[in-house]
Short mmCIF file of N, CA, C and O in Angstrom, two decimals:
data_model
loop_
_atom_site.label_atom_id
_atom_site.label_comp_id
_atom_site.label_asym_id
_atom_site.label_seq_id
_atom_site.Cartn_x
_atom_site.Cartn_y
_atom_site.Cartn_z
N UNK I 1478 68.13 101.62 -38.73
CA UNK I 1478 68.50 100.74 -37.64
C UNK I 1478 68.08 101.34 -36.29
O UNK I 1478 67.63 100.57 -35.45
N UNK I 1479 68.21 103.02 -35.94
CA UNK I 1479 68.09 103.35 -35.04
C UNK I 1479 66.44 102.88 -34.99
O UNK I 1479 66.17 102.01 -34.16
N UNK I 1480 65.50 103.32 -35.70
CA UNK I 1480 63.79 102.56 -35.30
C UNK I 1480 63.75 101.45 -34.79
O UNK I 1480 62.92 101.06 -33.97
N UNK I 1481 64.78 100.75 -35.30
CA UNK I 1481 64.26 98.84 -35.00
C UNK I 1481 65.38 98.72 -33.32
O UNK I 1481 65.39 97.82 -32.48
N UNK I 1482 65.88 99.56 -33.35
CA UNK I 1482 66.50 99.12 -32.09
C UNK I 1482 65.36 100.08 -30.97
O UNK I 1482 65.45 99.72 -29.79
N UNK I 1483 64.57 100.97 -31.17
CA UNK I 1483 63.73 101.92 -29.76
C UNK I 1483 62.39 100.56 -30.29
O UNK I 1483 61.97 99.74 -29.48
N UNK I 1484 61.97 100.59 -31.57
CA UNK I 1484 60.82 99.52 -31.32
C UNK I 1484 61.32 98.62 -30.68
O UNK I 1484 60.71 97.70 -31.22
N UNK I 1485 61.88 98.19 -30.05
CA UNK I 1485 62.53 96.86 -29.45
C UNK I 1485 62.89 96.94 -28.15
O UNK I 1485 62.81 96.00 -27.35
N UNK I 1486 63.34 98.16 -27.88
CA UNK I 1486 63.64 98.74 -26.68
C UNK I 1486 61.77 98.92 -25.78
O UNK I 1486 61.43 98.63 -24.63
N UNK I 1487 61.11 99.41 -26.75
CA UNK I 1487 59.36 99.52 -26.05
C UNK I 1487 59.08 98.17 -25.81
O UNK I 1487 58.81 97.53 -24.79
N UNK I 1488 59.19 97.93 -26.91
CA UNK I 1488 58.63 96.35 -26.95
C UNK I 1488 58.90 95.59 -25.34
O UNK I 1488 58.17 95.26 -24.41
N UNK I 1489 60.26 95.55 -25.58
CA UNK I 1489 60.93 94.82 -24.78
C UNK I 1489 59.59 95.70 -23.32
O UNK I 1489 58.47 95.27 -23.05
N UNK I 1490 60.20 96.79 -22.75
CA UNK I 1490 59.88 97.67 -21.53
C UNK I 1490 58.37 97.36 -21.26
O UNK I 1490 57.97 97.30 -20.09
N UNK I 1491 57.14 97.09 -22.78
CA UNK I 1491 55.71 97.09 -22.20
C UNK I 1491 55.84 95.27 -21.67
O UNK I 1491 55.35 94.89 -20.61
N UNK I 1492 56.57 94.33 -22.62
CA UNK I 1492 56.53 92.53 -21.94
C UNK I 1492 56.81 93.25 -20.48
O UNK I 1492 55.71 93.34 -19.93
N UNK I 1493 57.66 93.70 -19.79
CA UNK I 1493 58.18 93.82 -18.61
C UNK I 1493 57.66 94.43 -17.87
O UNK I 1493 57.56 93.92 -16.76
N UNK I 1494 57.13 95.65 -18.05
CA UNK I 1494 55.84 96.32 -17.49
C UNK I 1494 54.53 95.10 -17.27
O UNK I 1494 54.21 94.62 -16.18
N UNK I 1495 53.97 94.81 -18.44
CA UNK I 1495 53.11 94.07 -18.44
C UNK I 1495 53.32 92.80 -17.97
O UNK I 1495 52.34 92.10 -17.69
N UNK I 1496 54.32 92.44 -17.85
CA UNK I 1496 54.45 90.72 -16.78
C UNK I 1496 54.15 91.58 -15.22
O UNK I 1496 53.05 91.52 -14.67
N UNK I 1497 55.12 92.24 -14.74
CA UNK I 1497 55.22 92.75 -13.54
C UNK I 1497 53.43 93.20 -13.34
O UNK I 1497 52.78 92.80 -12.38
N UNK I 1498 52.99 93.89 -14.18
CA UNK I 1498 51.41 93.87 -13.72
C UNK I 1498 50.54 92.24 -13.54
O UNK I 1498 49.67 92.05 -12.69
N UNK I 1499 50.80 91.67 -14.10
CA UNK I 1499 50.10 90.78 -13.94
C UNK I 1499 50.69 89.83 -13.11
O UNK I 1499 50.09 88.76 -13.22
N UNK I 1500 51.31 89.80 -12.59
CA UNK I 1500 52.36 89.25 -11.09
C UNK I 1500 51.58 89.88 -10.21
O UNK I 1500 51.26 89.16 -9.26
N UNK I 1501 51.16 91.01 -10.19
CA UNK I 1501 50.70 91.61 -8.89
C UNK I 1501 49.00 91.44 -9.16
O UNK I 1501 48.11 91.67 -8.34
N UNK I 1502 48.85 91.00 -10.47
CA UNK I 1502 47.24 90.84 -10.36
C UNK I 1502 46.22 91.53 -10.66
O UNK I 1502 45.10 91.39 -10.15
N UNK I 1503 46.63 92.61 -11.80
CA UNK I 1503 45.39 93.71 -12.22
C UNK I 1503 44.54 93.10 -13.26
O UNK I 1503 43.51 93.71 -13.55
N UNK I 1504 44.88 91.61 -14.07
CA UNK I 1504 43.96 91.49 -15.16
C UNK I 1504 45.01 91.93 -16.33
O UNK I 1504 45.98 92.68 -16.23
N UNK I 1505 44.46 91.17 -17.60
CA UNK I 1505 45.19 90.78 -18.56
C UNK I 1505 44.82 92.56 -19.28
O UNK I 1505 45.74 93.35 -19.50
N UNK I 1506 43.70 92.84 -19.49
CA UNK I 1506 43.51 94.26 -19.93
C UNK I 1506 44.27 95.64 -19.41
O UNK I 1506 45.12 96.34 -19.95
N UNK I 1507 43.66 95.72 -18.22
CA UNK I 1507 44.59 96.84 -17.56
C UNK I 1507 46.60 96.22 -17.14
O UNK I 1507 47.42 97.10 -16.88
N UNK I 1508 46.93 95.13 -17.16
CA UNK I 1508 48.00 95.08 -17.37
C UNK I 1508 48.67 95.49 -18.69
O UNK I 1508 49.81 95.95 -18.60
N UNK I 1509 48.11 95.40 -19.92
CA UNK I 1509 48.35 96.07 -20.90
C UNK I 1509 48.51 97.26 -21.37
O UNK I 1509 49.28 97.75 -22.19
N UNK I 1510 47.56 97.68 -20.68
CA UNK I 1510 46.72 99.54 -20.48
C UNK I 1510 48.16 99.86 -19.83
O UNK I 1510 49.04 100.46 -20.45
N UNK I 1511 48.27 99.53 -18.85
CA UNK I 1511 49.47 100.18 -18.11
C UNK I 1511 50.95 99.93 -18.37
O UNK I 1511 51.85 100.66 -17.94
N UNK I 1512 51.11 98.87 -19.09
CA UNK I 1512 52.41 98.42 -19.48
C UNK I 1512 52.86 99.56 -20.36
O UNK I 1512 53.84 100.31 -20.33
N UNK I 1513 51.85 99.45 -21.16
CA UNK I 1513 51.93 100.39 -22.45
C UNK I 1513 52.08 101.75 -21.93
O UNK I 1513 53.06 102.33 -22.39
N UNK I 1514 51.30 102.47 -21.01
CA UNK I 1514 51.37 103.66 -20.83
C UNK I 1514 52.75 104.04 -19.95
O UNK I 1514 53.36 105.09 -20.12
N UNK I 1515 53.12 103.08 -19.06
CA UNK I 1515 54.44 102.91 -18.49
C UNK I 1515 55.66 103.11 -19.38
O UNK I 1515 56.55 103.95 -19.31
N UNK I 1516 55.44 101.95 -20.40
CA UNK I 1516 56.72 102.05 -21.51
C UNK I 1516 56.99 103.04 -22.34
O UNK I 1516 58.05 103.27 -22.93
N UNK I 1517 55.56 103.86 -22.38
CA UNK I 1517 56.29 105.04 -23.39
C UNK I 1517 56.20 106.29 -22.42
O UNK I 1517 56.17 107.21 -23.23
N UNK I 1518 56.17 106.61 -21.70
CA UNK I 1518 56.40 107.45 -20.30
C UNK I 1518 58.28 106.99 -20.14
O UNK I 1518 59.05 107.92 -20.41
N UNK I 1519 58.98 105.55 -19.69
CA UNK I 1519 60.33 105.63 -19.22
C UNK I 1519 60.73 106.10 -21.08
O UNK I 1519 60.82 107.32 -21.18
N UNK I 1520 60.87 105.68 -21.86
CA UNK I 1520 61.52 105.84 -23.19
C UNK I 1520 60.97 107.07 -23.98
O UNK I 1520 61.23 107.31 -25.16
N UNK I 1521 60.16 107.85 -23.14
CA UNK I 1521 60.16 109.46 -23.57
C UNK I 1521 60.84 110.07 -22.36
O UNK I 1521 61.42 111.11 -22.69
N UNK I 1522 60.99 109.75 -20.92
CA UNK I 1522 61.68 110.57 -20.29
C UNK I 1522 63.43 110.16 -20.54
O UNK I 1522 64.44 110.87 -20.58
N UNK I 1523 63.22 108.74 -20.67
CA UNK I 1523 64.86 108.40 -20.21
C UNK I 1523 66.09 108.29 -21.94
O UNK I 1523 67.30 108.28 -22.14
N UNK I 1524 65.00 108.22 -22.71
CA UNK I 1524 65.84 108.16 -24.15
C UNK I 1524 65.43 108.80 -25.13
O UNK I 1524 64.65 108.46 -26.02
N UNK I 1525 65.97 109.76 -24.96
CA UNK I 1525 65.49 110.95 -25.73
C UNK I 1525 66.32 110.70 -27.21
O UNK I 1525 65.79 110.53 -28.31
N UNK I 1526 68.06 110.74 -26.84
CA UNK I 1526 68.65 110.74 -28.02
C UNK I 1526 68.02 109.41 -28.96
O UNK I 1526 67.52 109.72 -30.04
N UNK I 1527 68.02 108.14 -28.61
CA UNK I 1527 67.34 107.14 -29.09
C UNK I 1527 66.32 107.32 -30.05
O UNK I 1527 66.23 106.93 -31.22
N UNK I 1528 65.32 108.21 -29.05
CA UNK I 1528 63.76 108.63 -29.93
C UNK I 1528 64.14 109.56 -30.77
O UNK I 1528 63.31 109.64 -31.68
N UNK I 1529 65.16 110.42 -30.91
CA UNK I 1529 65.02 110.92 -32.04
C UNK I 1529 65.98 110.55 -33.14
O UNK I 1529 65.64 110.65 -34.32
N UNK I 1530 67.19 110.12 -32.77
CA UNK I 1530 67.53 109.38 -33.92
C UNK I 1530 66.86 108.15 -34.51
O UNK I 1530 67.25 107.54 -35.51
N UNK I 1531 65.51 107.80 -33.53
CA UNK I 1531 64.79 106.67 -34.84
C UNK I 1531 63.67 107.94 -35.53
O UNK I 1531 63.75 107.80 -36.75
N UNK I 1532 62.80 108.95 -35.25
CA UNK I 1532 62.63 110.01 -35.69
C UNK I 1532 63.11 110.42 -37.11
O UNK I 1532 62.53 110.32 -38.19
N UNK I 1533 64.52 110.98 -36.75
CA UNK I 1533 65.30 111.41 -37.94
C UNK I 1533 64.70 110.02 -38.99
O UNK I 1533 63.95 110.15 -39.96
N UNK I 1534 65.19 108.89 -38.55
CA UNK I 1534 65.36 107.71 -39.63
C UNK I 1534 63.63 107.68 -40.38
O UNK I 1534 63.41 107.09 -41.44
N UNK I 1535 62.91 108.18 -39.85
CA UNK I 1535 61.71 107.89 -40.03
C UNK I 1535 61.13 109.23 -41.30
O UNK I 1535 60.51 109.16 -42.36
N UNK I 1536 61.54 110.01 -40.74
CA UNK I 1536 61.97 111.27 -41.53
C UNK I 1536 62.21 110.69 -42.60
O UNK I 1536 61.45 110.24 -43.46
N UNK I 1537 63.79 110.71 -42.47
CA UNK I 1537 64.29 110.31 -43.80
C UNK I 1537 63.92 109.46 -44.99
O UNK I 1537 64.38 109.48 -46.14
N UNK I 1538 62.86 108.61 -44.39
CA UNK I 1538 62.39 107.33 -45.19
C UNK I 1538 61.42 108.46 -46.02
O UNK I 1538 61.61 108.77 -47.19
N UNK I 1539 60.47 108.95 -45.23
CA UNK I 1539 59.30 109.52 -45.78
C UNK I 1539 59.43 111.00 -46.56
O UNK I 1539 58.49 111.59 -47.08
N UNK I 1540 60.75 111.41 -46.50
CA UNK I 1540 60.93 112.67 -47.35
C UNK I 1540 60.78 112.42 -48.55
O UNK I 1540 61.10 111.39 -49.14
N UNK I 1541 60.22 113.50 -49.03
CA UNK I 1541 59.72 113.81 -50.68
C UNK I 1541 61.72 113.80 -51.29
O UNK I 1541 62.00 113.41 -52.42
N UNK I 1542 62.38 114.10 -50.69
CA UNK I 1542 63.42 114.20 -51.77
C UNK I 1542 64.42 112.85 -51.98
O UNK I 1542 65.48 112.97 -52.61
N UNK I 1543 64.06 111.69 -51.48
CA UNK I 1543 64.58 110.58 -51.32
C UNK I 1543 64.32 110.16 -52.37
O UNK I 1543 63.16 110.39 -52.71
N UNK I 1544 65.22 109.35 -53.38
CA UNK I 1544 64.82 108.93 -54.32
C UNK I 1544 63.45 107.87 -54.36
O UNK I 1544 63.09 107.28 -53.34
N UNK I 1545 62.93 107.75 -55.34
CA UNK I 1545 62.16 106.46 -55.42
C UNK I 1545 62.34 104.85 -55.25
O UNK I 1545 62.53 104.21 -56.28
N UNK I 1546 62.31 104.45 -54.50
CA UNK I 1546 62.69 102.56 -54.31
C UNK I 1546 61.84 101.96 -55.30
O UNK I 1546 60.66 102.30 -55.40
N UNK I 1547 62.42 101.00 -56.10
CA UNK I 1547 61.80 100.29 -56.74
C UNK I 1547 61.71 98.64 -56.35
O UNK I 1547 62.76 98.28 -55.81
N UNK I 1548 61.14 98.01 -56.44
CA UNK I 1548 61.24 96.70 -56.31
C UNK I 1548 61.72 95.64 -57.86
O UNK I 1548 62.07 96.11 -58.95
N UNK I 1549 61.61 94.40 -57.56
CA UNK I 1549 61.98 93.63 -58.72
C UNK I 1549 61.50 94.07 -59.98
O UNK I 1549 62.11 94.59 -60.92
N UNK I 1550 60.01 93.68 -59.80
CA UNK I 1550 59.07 93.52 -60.53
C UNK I 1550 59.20 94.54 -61.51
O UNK I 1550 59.37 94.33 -62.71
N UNK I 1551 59.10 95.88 -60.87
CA UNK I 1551 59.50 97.21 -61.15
C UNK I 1551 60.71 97.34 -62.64
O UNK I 1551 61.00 97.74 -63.77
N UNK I 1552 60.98 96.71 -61.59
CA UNK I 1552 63.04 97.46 -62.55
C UNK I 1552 62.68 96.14 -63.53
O UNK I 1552 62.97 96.45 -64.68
N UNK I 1553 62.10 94.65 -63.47
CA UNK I 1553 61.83 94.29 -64.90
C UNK I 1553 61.18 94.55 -65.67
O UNK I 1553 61.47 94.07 -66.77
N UNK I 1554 60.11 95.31 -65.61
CA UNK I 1554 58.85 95.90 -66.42
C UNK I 1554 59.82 97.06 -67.35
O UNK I 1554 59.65 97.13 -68.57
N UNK I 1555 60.82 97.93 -66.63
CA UNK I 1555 61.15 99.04 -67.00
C UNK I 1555 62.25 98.38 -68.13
O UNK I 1555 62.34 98.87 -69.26
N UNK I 1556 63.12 97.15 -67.67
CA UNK I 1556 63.85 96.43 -68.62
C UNK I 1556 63.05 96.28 -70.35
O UNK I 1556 63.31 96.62 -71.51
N UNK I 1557 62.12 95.67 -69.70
CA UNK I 1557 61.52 94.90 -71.27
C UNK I 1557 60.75 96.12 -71.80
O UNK I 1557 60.68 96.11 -73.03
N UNK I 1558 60.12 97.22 -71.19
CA UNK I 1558 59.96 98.44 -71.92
C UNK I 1558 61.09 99.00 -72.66
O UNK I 1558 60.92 99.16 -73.87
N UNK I 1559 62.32 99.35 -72.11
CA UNK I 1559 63.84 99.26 -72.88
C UNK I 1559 64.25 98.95 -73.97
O UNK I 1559 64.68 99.69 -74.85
N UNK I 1560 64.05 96.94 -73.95
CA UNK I 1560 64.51 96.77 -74.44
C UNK I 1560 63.16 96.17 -76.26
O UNK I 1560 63.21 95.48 -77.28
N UNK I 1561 62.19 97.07 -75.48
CA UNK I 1561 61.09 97.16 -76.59
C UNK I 1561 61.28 98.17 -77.65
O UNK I 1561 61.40 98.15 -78.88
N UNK I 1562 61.28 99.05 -76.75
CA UNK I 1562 62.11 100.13 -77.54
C UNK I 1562 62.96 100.60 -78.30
O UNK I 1562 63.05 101.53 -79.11
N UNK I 1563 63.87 99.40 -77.69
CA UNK I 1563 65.65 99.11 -78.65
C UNK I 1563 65.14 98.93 -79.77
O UNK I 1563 65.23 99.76 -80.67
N UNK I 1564 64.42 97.60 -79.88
CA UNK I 1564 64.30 96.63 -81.11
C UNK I 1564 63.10 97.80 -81.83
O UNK I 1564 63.54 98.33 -82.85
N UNK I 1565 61.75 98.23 -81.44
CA UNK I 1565 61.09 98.69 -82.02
C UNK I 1565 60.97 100.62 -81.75
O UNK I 1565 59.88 101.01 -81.32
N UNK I 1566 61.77 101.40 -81.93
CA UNK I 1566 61.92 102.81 -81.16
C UNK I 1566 60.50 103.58 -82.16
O UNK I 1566 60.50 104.80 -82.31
N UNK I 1567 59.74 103.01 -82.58
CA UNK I 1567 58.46 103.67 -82.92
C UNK I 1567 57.64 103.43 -82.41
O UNK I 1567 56.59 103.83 -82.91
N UNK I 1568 57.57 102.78 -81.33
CA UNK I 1568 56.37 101.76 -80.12
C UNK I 1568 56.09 102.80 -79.65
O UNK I 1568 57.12 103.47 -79.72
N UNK I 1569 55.11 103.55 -79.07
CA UNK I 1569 54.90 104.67 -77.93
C UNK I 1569 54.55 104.01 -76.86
O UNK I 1569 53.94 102.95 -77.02
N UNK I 1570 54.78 104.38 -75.80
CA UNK I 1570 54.56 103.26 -74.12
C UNK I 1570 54.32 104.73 -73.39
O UNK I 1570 55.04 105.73 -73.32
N UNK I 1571 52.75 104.35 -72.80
CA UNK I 1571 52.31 105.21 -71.71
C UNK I 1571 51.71 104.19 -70.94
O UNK I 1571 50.62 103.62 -71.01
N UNK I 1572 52.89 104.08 -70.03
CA UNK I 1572 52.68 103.10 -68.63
C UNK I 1572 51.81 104.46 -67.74
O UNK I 1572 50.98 104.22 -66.86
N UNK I 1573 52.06 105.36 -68.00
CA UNK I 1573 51.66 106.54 -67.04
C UNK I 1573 49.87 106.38 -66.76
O UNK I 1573 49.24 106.65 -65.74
N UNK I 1574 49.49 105.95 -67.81
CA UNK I 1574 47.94 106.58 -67.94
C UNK I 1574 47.68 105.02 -68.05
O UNK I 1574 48.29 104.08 -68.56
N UNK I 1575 46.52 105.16 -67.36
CA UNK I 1575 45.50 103.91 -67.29
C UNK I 1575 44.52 103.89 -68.42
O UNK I 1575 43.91 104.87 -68.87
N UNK I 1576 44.44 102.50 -68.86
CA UNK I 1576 44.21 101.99 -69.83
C UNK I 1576 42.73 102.30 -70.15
O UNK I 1576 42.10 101.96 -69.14
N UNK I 1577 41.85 102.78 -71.09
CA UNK I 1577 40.67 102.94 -71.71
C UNK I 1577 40.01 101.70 -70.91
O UNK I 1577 40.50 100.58 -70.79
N UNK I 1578 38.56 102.24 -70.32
CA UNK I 1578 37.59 100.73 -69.97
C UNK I 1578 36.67 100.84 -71.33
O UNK I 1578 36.47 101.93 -71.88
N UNK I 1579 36.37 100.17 -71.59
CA UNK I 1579 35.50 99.50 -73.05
C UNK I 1579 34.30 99.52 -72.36
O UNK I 1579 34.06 98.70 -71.47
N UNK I 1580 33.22 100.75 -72.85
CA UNK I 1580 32.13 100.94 -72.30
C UNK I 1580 30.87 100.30 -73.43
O UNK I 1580 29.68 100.37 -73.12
#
């Protein structure tokens, strides 16, 4: 949550940067150029704790010791392998290794 609230917080700061430039008339490019370089200049000097508790969160997503997320699809494939197994426990299943190409 802390990421989606500083992306939002920039977000928000470059629209506002970047309107205020183009109110005064630099052009749609360099109003951008500068919005942008403006917005992450105030939200690296002025919110520090912010930036790093979305940091940490970002961290945390990408650490090696976080379990694995699976999606639907996932956790049904792993079901009907299961329950292949139940019914037939002499089946061998190597989902691991990719399948022989027929040369």
């Amino acid at each position: 949550m802390a990421f989606w609230k500083f992306t939002a917080l920039r977000l928000g700061l470059v629209a506002l940067f970047f309107a205020a430039c183009v109110w005064l008339g630099l052009g749609l490019v360099l109003s951008a150029i500068v919005g942008a370089i403006l917005a992450w200049c105030v939200t690296y000097l002025f919110f520090r704790d912010m930036r790093d508790a979305a940091a940490r969160t970002v961290q945390q997503r990408f650490h090696g010791n976080n379990p694995r997320t699976t999606n639907r699809v996932e956790r049904d494939d792993a079901g009907a392998e299961d329950s292949l197994l139940d019914k037939h426990p002499d089946v061998q299943i190597n989902s691991d290794r990719r399948p022989r190409s027929e040369s």
